[in-house]
Every structure is written in structure tokens, then in C-alpha cells.
Tab-separated table of C-alpha atoms in Angstrom:
chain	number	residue	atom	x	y	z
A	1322	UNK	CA	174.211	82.520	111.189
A	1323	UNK	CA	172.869	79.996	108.396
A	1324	UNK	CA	170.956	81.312	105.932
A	1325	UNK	CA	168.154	78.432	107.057
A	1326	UNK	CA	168.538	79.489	110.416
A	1327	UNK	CA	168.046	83.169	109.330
A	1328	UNK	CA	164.832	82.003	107.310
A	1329	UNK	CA	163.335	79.698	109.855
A	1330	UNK	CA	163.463	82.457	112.769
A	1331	UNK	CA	162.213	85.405	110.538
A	1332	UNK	CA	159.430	82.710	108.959
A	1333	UNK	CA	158.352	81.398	112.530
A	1334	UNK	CA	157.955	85.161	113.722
A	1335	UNK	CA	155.863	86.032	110.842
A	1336	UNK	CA	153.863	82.971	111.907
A	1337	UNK	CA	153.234	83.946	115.341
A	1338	UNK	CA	152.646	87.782	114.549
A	1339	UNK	CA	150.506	87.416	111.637
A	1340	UNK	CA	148.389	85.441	114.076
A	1341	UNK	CA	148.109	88.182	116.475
A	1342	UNK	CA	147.449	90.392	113.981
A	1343	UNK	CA	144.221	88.596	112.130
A	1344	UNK	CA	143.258	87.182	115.251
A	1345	UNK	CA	143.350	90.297	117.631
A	1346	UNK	CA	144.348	93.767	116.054
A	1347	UNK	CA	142.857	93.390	112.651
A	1348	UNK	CA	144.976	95.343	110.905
A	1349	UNK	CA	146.278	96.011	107.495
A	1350	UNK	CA	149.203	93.556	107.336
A	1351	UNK	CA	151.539	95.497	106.680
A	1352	UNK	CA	150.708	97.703	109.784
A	1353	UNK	CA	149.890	95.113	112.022
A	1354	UNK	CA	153.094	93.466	111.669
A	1355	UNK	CA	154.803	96.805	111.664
A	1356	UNK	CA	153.707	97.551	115.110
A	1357	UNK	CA	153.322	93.849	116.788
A	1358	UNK	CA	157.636	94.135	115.954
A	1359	UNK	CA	157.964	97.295	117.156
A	1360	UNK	CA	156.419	96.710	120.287
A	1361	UNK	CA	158.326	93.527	120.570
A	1362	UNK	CA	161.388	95.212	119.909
A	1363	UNK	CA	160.489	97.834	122.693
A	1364	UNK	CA	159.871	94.894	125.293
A	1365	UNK	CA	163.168	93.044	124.382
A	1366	UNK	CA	164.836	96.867	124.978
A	1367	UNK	CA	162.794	96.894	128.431
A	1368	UNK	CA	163.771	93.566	129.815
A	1369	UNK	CA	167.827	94.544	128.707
A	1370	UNK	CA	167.497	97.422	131.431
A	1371	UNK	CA	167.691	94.121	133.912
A	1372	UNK	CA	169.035	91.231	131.510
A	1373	UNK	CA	170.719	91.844	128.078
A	1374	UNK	CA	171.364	88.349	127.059
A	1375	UNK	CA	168.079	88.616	124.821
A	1376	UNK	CA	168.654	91.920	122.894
A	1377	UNK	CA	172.583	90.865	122.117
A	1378	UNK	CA	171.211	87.866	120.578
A	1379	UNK	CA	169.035	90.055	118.787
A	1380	UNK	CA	171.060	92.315	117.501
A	1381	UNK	CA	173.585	89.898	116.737
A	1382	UNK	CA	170.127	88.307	114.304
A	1383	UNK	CA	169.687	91.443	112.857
A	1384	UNK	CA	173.488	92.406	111.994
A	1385	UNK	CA	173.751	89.024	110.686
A	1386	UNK	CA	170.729	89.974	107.752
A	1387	UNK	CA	172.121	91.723	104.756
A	1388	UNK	CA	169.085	93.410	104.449
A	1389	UNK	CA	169.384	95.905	101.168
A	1390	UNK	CA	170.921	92.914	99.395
A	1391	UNK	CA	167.926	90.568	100.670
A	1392	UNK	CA	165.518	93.218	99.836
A	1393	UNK	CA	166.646	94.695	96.839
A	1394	UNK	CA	168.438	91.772	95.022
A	1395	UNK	CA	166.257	89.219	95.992
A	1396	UNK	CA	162.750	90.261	97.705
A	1397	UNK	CA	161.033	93.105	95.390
A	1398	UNK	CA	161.614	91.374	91.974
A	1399	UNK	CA	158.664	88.738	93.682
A	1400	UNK	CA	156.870	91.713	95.160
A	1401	UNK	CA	156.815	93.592	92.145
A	1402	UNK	CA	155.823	90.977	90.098
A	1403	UNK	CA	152.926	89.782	92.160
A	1404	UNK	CA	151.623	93.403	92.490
A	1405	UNK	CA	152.205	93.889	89.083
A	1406	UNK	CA	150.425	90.625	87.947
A	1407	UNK	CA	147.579	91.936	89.908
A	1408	UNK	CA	147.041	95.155	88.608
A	1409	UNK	CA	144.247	96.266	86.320
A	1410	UNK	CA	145.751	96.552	83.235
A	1411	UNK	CA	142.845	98.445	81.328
A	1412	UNK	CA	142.856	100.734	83.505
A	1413	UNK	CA	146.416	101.285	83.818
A	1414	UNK	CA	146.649	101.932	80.262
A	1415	UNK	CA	143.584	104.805	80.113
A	1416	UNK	CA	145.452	106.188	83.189
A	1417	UNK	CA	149.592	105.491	81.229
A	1418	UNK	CA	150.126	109.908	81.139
A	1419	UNK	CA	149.491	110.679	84.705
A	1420	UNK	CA	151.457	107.276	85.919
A	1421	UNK	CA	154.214	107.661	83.958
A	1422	UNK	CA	154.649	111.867	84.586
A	1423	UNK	CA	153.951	110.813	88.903
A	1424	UNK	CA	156.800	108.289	88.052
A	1425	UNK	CA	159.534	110.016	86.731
A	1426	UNK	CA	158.732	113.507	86.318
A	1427	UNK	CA	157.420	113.281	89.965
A	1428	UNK	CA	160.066	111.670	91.063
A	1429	UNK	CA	163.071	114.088	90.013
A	1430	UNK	CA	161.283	116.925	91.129
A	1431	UNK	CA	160.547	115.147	94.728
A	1432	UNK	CA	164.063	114.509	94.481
A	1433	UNK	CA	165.645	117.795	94.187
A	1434	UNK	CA	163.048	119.918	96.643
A	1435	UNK	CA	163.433	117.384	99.176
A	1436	UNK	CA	167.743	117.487	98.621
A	1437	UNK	CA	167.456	121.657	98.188
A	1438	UNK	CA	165.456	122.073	101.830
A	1439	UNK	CA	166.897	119.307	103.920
A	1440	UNK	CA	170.138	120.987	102.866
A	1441	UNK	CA	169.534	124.300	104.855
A	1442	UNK	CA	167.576	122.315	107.652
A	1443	UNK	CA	170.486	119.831	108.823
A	1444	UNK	CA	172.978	122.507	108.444
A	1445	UNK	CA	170.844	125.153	110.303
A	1446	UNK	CA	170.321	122.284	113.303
A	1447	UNK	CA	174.096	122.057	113.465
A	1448	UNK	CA	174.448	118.733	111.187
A	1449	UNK	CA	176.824	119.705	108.118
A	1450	UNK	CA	176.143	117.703	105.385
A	1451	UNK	CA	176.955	117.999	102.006
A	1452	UNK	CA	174.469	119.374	99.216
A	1453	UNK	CA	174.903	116.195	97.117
A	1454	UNK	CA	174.668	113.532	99.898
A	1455	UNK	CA	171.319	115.718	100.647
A	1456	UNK	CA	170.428	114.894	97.011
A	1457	UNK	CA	171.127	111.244	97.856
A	1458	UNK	CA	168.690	111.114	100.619
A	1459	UNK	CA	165.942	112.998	98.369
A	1460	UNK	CA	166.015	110.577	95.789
A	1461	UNK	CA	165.891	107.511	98.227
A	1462	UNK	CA	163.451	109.027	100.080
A	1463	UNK	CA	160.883	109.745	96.888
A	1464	UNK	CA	159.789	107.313	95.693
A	1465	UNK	CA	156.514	105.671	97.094
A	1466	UNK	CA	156.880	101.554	98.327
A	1467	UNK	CA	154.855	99.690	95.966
A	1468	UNK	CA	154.863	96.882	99.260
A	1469	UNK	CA	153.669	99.086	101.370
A	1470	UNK	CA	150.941	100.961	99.332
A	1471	UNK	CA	149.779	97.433	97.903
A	1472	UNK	CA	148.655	96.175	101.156
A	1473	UNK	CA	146.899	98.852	102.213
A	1474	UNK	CA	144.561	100.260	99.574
A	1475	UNK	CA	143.464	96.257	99.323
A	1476	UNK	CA	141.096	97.280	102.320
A	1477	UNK	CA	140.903	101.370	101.706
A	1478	UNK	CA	138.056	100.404	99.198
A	1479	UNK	CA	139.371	103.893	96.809
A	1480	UNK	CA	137.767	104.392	93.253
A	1481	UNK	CA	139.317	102.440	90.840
A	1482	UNK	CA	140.692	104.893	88.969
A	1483	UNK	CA	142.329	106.574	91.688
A	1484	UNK	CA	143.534	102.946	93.192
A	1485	UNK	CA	144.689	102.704	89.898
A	1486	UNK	CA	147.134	105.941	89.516
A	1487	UNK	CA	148.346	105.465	93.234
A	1488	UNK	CA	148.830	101.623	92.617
A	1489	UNK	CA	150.520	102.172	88.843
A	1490	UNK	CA	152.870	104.951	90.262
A	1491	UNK	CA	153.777	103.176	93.152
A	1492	UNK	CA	154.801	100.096	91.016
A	1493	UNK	CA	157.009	102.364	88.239
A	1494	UNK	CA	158.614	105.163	90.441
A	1495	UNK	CA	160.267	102.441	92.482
A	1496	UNK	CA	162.340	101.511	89.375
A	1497	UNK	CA	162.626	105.132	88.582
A	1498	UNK	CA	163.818	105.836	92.038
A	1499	UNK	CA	166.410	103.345	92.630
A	1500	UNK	CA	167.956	104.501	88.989
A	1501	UNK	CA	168.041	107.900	89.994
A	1502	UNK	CA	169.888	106.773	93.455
A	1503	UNK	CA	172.356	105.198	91.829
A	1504	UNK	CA	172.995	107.949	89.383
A	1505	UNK	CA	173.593	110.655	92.206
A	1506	UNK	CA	175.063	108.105	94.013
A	1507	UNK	CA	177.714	107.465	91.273
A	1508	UNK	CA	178.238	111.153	91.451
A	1509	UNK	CA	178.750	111.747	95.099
A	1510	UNK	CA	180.992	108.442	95.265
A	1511	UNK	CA	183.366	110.496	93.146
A	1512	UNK	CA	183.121	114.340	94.066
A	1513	UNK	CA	186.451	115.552	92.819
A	1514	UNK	CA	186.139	113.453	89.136
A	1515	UNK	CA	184.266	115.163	86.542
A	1516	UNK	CA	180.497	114.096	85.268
A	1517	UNK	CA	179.947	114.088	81.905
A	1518	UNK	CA	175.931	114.236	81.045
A	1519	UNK	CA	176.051	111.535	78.467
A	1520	UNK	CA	177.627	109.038	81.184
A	1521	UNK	CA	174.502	109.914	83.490
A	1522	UNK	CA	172.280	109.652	80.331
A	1523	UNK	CA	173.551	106.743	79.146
A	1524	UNK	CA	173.307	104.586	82.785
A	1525	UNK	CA	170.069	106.346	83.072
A	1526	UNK	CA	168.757	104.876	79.905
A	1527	UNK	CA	170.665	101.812	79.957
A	1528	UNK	CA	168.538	100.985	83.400
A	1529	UNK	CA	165.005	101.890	82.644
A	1530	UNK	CA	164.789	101.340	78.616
A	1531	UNK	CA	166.834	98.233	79.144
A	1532	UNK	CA	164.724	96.751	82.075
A	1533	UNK	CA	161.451	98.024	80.792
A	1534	UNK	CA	162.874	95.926	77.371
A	1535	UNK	CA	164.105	93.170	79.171
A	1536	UNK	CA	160.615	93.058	80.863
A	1537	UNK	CA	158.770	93.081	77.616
A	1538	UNK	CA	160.686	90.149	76.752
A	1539	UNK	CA	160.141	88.202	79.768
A	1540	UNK	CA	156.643	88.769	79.572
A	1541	UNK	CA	155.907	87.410	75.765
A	1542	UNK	CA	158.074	84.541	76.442
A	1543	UNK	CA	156.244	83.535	79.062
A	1544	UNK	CA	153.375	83.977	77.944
A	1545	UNK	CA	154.064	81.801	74.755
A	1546	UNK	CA	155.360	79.299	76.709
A	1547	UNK	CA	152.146	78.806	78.856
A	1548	UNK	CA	150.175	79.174	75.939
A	1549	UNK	CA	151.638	76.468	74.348
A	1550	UNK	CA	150.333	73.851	76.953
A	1551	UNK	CA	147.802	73.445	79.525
A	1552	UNK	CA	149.481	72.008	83.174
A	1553	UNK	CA	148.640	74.702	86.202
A	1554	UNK	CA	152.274	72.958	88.378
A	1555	UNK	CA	154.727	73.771	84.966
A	1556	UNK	CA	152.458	77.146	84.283
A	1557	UNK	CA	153.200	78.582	87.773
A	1558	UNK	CA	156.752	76.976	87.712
A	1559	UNK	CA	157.609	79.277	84.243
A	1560	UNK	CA	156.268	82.435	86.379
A	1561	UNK	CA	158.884	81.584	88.882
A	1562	UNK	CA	161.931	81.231	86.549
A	1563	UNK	CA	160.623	84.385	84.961
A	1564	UNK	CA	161.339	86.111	88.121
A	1565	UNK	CA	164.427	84.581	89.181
A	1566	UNK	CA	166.079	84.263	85.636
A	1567	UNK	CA	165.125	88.014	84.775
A	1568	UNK	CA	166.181	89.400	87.839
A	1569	UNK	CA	169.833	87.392	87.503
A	1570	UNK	CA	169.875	88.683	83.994
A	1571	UNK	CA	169.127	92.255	84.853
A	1572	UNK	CA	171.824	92.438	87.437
A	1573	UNK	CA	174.351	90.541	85.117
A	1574	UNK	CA	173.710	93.638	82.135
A	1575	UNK	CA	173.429	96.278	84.830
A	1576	UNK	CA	169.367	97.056	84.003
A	1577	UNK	CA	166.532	98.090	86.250
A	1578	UNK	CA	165.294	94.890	87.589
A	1579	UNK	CA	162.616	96.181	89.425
A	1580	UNK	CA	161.079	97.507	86.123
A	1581	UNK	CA	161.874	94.658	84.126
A	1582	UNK	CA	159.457	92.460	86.871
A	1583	UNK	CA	156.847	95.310	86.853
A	1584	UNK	CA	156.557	94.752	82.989
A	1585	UNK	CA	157.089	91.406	82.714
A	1586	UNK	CA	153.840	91.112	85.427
A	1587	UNK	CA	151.520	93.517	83.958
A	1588	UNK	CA	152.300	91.255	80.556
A	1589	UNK	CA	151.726	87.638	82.272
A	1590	UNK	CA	148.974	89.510	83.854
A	1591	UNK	CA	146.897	91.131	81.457
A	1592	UNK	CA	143.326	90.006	80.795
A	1593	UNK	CA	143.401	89.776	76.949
A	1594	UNK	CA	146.314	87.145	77.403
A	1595	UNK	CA	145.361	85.486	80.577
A	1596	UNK	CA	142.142	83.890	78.730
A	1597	UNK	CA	144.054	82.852	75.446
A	1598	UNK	CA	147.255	81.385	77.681
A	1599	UNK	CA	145.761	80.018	81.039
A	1600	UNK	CA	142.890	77.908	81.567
A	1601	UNK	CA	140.927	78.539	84.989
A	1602	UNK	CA	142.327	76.043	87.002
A	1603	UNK	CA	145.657	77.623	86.137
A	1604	UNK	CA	144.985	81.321	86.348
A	1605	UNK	CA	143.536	79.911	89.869
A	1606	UNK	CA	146.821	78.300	91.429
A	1607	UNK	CA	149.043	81.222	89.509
A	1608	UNK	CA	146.695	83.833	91.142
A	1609	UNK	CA	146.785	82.052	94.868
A	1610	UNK	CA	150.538	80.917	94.541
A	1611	UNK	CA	151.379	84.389	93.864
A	1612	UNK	CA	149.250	86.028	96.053
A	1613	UNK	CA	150.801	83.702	98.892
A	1614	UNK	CA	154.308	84.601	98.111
A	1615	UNK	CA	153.152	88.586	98.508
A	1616	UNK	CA	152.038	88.000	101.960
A	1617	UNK	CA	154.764	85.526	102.973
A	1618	UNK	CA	157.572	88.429	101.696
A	1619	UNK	CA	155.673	91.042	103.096
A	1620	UNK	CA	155.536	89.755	106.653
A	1621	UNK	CA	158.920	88.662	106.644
A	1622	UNK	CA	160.090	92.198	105.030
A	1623	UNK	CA	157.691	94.600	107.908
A	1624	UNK	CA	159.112	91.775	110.452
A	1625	UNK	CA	163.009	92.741	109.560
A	1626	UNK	CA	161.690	96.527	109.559
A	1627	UNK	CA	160.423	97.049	112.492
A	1628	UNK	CA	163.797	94.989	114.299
A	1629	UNK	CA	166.219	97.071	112.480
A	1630	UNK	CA	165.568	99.994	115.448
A	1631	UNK	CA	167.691	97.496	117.325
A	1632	UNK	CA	170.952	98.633	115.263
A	1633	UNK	CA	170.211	102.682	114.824
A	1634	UNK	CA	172.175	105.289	116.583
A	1635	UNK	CA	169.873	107.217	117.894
A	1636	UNK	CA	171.180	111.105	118.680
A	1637	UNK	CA	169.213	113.528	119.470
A	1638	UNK	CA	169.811	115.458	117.038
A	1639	UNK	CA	169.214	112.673	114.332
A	1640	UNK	CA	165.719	112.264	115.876
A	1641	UNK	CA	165.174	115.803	115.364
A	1642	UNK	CA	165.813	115.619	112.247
A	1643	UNK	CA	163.439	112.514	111.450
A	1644	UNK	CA	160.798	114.444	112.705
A	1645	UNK	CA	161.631	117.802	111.127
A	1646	UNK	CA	161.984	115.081	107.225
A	1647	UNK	CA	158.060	114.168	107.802
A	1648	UNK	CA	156.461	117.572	106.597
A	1649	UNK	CA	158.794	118.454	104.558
A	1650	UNK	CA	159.017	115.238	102.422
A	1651	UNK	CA	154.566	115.105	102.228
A	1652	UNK	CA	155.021	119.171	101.087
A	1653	UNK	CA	157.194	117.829	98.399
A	1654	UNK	CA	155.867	115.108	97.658
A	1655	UNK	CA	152.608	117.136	96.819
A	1656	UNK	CA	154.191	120.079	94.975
A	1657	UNK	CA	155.788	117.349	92.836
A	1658	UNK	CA	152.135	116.039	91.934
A	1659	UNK	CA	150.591	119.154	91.064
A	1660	UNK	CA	151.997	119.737	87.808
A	1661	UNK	CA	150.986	116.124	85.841
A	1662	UNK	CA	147.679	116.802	87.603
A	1663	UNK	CA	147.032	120.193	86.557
A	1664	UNK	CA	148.080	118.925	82.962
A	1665	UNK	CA	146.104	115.738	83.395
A	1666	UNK	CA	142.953	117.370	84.468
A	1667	UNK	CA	141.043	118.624	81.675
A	1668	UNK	CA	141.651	114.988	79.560
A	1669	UNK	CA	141.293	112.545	82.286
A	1670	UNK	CA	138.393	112.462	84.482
A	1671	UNK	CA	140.299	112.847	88.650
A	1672	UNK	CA	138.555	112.064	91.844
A	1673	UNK	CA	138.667	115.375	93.694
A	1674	UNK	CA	141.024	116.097	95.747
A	1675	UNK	CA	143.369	113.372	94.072
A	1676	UNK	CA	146.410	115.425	94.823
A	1677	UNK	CA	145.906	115.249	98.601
A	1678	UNK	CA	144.994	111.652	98.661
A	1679	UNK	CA	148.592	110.760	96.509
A	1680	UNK	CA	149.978	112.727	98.784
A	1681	UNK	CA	148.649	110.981	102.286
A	1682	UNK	CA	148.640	108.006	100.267
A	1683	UNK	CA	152.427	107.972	99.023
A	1684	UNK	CA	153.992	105.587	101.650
A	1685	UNK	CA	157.370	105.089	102.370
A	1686	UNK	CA	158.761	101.349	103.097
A	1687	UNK	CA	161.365	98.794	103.097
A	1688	UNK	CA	163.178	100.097	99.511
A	1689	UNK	CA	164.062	103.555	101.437
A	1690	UNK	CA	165.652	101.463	104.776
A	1691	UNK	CA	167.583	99.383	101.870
A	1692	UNK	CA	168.863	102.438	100.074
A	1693	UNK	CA	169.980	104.276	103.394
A	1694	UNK	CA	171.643	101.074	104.312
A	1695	UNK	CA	173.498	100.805	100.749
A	1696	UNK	CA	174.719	104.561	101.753
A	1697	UNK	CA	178.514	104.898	102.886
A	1698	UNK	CA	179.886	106.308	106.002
A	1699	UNK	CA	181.322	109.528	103.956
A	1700	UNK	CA	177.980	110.031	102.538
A	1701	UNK	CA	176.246	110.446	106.437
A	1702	UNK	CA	174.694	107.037	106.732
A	1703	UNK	CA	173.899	106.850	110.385
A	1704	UNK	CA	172.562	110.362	110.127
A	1705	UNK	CA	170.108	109.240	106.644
A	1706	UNK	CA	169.212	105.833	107.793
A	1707	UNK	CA	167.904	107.331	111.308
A	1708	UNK	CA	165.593	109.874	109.680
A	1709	UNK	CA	164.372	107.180	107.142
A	1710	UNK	CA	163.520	104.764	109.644
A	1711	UNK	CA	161.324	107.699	111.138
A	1712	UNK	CA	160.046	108.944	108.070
A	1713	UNK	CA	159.228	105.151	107.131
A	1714	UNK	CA	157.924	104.091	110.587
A	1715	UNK	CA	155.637	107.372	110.473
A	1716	UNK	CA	154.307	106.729	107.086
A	1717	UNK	CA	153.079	103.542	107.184
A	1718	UNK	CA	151.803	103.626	110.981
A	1719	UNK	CA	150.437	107.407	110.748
A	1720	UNK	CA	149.187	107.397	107.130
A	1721	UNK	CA	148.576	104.027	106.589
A	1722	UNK	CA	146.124	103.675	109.488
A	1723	UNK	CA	144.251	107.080	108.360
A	1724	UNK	CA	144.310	106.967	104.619
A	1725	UNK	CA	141.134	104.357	104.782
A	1726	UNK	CA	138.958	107.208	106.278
A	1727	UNK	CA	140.719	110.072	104.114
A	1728	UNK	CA	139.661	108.244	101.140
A	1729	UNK	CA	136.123	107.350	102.211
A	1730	UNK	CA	135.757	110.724	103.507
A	1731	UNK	CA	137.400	112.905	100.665
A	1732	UNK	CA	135.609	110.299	97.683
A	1733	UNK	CA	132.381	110.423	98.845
A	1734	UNK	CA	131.060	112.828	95.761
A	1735	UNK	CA	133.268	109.992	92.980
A	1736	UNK	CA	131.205	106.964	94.238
């Protein structure tokens, strides 16, 4: 199928959902559209018990998206820079310890509990799988959707502090967590050559310090460029190249482009700058043009979600396993929190209960389904991408439609 084709269909159905959604359900958008699909999905599934034309046509739509390319090569260099452009910067950098510990710390310890325990579950269900492919799955698995968590705290109405470490995290252990995927990755592509630790140092470094650099580059360019003139249409045209150039660069030198765009936003975005480089007419049409392009993406991206159930092989035993992944990844998840908080505590001032609300708050999205996908068939994929579709599916319908009232409920006493 044409890539217009592709882009019209996906664009119309985000038209017609997103309607139902503000006009009807009233949902976060990212959970309305989440579950208007799914439940579309369901009814094409129910109508191909009497007439399949409909859900080969589908499928054949689906199969015919490269989704981890679209998403990860394309799609969250925009996301991450809007969110990132967005993003309190003061606070970010009174809160820079705790972010950057939940971020990479966080992340490596999520990684190996998670690899360690689904280990001896699959293989005591019967499913023998390697303990490194396990370690794949924990590190795709980890790391919190910045998408995902973006949309939803918009309307959770969380101290801003707190909205702060959850939003920060989210934004940085994304970058973290794809590097650390394609680390162990590297290493389980290869299981009988040997590893040296200075190769996995050196990618490891070459990724984040290079992208975070790269980022910091963007960033003061662009913000010297807009600087030096005052037209809102060439202002938000310079934010766009900054995106698309740094992303094509960051692939081309093999750096983290997803923390390059986090950077680069958080520069172009900052407050201090934003009044010496943009007048308000232009901080007005860069705001709304990016703030459009987050919602356009995110529709399409919870649209192409919630379809992908279409292509899963579902075995029993892989749903079991789904299932069994749900507590298992939220106990890890908050083990590998309590450490930077407990260090944290006595210099930073927490909400209570911070810990828990990370942890319900910590959703999974769209960069997990794009990992599994990326997996190979020696490495389990049908078997990974099944339990992260449930995993995902769970997170942001089950916790993203209760961590409004967890927050309210638990943050009553910070307010």
C-alpha cells in the first residue's frame, strides 16, 4: 500500500475516533482512542465469524505498516520534542538527581529483576526461553512511554513537583531504555562471540553522551537562529528541521536520537531563552503548532496500537504469561524506585507516597510494541510481543484510567 494511502486511512480514523472520544466518552486521549480501536478491532473480529472480507483487508493494512521503523525512526523524535518543549524546565532542574537516578539507575535495575524472574516464570509454565532473551524483554519492557504518560497527567491535575519527576523520567529513560535494548540485544544477536566490556561501554556512551551532545547542539543553534530574527512561519519552520535534521544525523553517527530531541526541546523550550529568542506571537504558533503535532501523532500512534491485536498469535499459554508480566513488572518497577528515593528524601522535599504513585503512574506504550516487534524469531518474538501488547494494553487502560483518583486521593496532604 502507498505510503499516502497508509496516512490518509490511519489520519481519517483518528478523525472519526477522536470525535467519539471528545464528543461521547471523554476520555484521556490516549485512552479513549486506545479503547474506541480496540473495540473496533473486536467488532471487525465479530463480523469475520460470518464474513472475513473486512478483517483480511485489515490485516493486510496493518502488515503493510512498518510500525517500529514508523515509530521509532520517525514518530518519537516529534513526540519527544513536543513533550520536551513543554516541560517545566525550573523545575526539572531542582528535581535533575532523582530524574536522572529513575532514568538510568532505575532503569538497569528494572531491567535485570524483571529478566531474572520472568526467567523462572516462562520456564516453570513450560515456555523455555533463554536467560538473555529474558533480559531483552526486561529492558524493553522498563522503561516508562513518555507518549503515554504525557497525555494523561495533562488532566490528573498531580503536584508539580511530582508531575515533574514522573514527566522528566518518562522523557530520559526512554533514551536510556532503547540504548540498553540495543546493547543486550547486540549481545544475544551473537551468543557464542565473546563481549568485551569496553565494546558495551563504548556503544553505551557513544549513544547517550553523543545524543545528549548532539542535543545540546541542536538546541543553541536553534535558538540563535530564532533569536536572530523575528518571523513566527521561519521560527516554527527551524523547530521542524531541528527535529528532522537531528534525528537523520543521530541515526547517520549511530547516537540516541530520542535523547538528542529531549535536549534539544527542553533547550528551545526553556523560559530564560524563550523571552530573549521568541516574541509572543511566535512562542504562540510554536506552542500550538507543536502541541497539534503531539495530538495528531498520538492518535495516529494509540490508533495503530490498538489494530496491531489483529496480527498476534495468541496461545494460551502466551496469554498466561501476559497476565502473569503485569505484577511482576509494577513490583519491579517499584523496587527499582526505592533506592533514588530513599537517597533523595532527606534533600528534596517528595509528595508522600511518591514511590507508589511512579509506580501506578509508570505506563507502558507504543516504544515497548516497537521494540518487541524489532525482536527476531530466535530471540521468542511472538512469545515477547504477545505479553507486551498485554502488559501495554493493561497499563494504559487499567492505570491510566485510575491514576487520576490515586493521585487526588494519595496527594491530598501536598496540596
Amino acid at each position: 500500500m502507498e505510503y499516502y494511502s497508509i496516512a490518509t486511512i490511519l489520519i481519517v480514523l483518528s478523525a472519526i475516533f477522536g470525535y467519539i472520544n471528545v464528543r461521547f466518552l471523554k476520555l484521556p486521549i490516549t485512552i479513549g482512542l486506545m479503547l474506541i480501536t480496540i473495540v473496533f478491532t473486536v467488532i471487525i473480529l465479530g463480523i469475520a465469524q460470518f464474513d472475513d472480507t473486512l478483517l483480511l483487508r485489515e490485516k493486510a493494512f496493518i502488515n503493510s505498516i512498518d510500525f517500529e521503523t514508523v515509530l521509532l525512526d520517525i514518530m518519537l523524535s516529534f513526540l519527544l520534542f513536543a513533550g520536551a518543549l513543554h516541560t517545566n524546565f525550573d523545575q526539572l532542574k531542582v528535581q535533575r538527581g532523582p530524574i536522572l537516578a529513575f532514568a538510568t539507575l532505575g532503569v538497569l535495575v528494572s531491567t535485570f529483576l524483571v529478566g531474572i524472574i520472568m526467567f523462572y516464570v516462562l520456564n516453570w509454565i513450560g515456555l523455555e526461553v533463554t536467560f538473555i532473551n529474558c533480559l531483552l524483554f526486561g529492558a524493553l519492557i522498563s522503561p516508562t512511554d513518555p507518549i503515554a504518560v504525557l497525555g494523561i497527567l495533562k488532566k490528573a491535575g498531580a503536584p508539580k513537583k511530582l508531575e515533574t519527576k514522573i514527566v522528566g523520567e518518562s522523557l530520559f529513560n526512554d533514551g536510556v531504555g532503547v540504548v540498553v535494548f540495543l546493547t543486550i540485544f547486540a549481545i544475544a544477536a551473537k551468543p557464542n562471540a565473546a563481549v568485551e566490556f569496553s565494546d558495551i561501554a563504548t556503544l553505551f556512551g557513544q549513544e547517550v553522551i553523543g545524543g545528549v551532545a548532539l542535543g545540546l547542539f541542536l538546541g543553541w543553534i536553534t535558538y540563535r537562529l530564532m533569536k536572530s530574527i523575528d518571523n513566527y512561519e521561519i521560527e516554527v519552520i527551524l523547530t521542524i528541521s531541528a527535529v528532522m535534521g537531528g534525528t537523520m544525523l543521530a541515526h547517520k553517527f549511530h547516537l540516541s536520537a530520542p535523547l538528542a530531541m529531549v535536549t534539544a526541546g527542553l533547550i528551545v523550550g526553556n523560559d530564560t531563552l524563550r523571552e530573549t529568542a521568541m516574541s509572543e506571537t511566535t512562542e504562540a504558533y510554536v506552542d500550538k503548532f507543536w502541541e497539534l503535532v503531539d495530538v495528531l501523532l498520538n492518535t495516529i500512534l494509540f490508533i495503530m496500537i490498538g489494530m496491531e491485536m489483529l496480527v498476534l498469535t495468541l496461545e494460551g499459554n502466551y496469554i498466561y504469561a501476559g497476565l502473569l508480566a503485569i505484577p511482576i513488572i509494577l513490583m519491579c518497577r517499584y523496587m527499582s524506585l526505592w533506592l533514588p528515593i530513599k537517597f533523595f528524601a532527606k534533600r528534596l522535599d517528595f509528595v508522600p507516597k511518591t514511590n507508589l504513585i511512579m509506580t501506578w503512574g509508570g505506563l507502558r506504550g507504543g516504544i515497548s510494541i516497537a521494540l518487541a516487534l524489532s525482536l527476531t524469531q530466535d530471540m521468542h518474538r511472538e512469545l515477547f510481543l504477545v505479553i507486551t501488547y498485554i502488559v501495554v494494553i493493561v497499563s494504559i487502560l487499567g492505570q491510566g484510567l485510575t491514576v487520576e483518583p490515586i493521585i487526588k486521593r494519595l496527594t491530598k496532604r501536598a496540596n
